[in-house]
Structure formats: structure tokens, C-alpha cells
Short mmCIF file of C-alpha atoms in Angstrom, two decimals:
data_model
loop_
_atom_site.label_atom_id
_atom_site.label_comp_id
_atom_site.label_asym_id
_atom_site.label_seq_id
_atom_site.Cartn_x
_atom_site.Cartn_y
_atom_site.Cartn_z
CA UNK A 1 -21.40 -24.71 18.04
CA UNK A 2 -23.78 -27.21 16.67
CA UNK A 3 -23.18 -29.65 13.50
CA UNK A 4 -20.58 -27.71 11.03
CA UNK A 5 -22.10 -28.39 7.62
CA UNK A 6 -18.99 -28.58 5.58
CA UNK A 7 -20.58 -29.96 2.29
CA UNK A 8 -18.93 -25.85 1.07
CA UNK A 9 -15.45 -26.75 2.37
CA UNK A 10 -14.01 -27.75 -0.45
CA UNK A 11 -15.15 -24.79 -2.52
CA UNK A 12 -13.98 -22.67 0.00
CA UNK A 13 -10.38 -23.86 0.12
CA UNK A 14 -10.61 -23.65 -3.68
CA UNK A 15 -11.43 -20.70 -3.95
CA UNK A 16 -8.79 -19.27 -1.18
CA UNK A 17 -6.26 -21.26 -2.96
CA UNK A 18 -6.78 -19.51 -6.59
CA UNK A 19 -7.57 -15.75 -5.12
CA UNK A 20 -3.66 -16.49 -3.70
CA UNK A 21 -2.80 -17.63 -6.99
CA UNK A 22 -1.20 -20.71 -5.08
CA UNK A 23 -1.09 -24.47 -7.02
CA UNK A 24 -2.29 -27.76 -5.46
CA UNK A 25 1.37 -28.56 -5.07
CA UNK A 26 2.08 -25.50 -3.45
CA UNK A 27 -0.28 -25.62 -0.68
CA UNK A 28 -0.02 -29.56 0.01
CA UNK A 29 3.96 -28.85 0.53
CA UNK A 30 3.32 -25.90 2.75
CA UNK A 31 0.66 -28.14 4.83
CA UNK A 32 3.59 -31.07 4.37
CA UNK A 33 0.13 -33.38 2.66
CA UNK A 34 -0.01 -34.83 -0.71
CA UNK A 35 -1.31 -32.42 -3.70
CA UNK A 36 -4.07 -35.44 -4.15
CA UNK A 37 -5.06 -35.02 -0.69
CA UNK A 38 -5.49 -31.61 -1.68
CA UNK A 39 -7.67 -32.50 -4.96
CA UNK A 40 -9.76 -34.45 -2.56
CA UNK A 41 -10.54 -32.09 -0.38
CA UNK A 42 -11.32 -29.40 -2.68
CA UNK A 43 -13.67 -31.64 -4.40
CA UNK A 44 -15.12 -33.06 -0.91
CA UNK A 45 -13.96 -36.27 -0.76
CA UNK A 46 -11.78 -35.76 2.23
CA UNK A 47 -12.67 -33.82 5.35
CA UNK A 48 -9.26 -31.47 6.43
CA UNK A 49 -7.83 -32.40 9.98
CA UNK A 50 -8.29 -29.51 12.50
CA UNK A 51 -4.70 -30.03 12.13
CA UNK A 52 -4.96 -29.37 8.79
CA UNK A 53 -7.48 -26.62 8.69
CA UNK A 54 -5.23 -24.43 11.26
CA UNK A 55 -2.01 -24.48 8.92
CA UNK A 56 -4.14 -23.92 5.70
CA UNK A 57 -6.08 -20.76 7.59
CA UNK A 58 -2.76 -19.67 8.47
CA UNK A 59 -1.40 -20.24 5.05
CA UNK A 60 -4.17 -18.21 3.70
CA UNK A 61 -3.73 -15.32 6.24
CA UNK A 62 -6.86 -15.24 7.69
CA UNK A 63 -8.44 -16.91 11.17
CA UNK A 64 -9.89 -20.20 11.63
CA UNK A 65 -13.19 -18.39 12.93
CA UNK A 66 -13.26 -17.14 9.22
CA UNK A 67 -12.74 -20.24 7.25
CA UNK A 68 -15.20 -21.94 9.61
CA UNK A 69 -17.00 -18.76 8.74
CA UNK A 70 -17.38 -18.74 5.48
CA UNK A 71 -18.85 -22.20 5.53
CA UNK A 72 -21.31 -21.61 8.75
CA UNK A 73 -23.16 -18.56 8.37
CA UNK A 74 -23.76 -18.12 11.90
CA UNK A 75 -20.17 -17.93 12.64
CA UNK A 76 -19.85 -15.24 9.95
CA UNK A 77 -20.53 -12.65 12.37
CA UNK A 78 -18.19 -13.41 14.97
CA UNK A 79 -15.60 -14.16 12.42
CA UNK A 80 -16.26 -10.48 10.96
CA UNK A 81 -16.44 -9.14 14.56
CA UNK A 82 -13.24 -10.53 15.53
CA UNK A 83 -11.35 -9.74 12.83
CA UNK A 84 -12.59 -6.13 12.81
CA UNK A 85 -11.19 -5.74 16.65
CA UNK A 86 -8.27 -7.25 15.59
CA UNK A 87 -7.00 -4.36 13.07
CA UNK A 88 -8.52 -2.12 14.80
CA UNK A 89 -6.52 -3.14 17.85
CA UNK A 90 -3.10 -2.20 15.45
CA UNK A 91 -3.94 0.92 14.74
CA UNK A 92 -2.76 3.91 17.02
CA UNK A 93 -4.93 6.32 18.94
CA UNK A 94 -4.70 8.74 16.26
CA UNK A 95 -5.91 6.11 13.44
CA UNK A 96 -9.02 4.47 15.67
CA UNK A 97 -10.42 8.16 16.01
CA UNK A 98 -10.38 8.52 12.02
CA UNK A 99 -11.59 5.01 11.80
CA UNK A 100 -14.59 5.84 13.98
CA UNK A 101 -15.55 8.75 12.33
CA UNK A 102 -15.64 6.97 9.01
CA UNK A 103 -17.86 3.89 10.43
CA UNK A 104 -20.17 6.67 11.58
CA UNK A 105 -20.43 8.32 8.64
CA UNK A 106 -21.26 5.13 6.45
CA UNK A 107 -23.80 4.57 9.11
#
């Protein structure tokens, strides 16, 4: 991977943050930071630690690859691909069949 651009990071955690209906003070104690480190981030005047960026993904229930997804469109693909193999890989023999005829017909 080249340069990330991550001038959309902020908005991104933003907007992860409200769809979970979660406060600044909520996610900076989960992430053990300070709700202003939060602010700064979401308004990109702090860059997130990898540290950082791996407990918020978590947090948010979805991969790194994703969150570094949503910011790098190159990566979105992966990040979709992965994450599609990854449920699929839950399901039982009996679901993936059903699953594959439904991707075929939507094809």
C-alpha cells in the first residue's frame, strides 16, 4: 500500500460513531483516550495510532481493512472481499448453497 490519504478519517470515525449511536465520551473510555482526543480526530486535527485505529475498528465491529477502506478506495475491494468470505465462511453447507444461488441470480 502506497500513501493512505486520511484527510476522510475523521468523517469516517464520525460517522461510525453516530450510526452506533455512541457519544464522544463513550468511545474515548472504551479506547481508554480523552473525549477531546476524540473531537480532534473527528475533526482532523489528530491522526489515530494504529493502536488506536485497531480498538476503534473493533469497537465498531467491523475490520481494519474496512475502516482503511472506506477512506482508500482501492482497499475497498479487498475490504468487501474479505469480509464477504468471512460470513460466508459461518454459514453451514446448507446456507452457502442458498447463498450461491441468490448471488447468481442478482447476477
Amino acid at each position: 500500500m502506497s500513501n493512505i490519504e486520511f484527510d476522510n478519517l475523521g468523517a469516517q470515525v464520525k460517522e461510525l460513531r453516530i450510526q452506533m449511536k455512541l457519544t464522544q465520551a463513550e468511545v474515548a473510555e472504551a479506547l481508554n483516550v480523552t473525549p477531546g482526543y476524540i473531537s480532534n480526530v473527528e475533526n482532523n486535527r489528530t491522526a489515530m495510532s494504529l493502536r488506536v485505529l485497531i480498538y476503534y475498528a473493533k469497537l465498531m465491529n467491523i475490520s481494519l481493512d474496512s475502516l482503511i477502506g472506506r477512506i482508500e478506495p482501492e482497499y475497498r475491494k479487498n475490504a468487501l472481499d474479505n469480509e464477504l468470505l468471512e460470513l460466508a465462511s459461518k454459514l453451514d453447507d446448507n446456507q452457502k448453497k442458498k447463498l450461491i444461488k441468490t448471488i447468481k441470480l442478482w447476477m
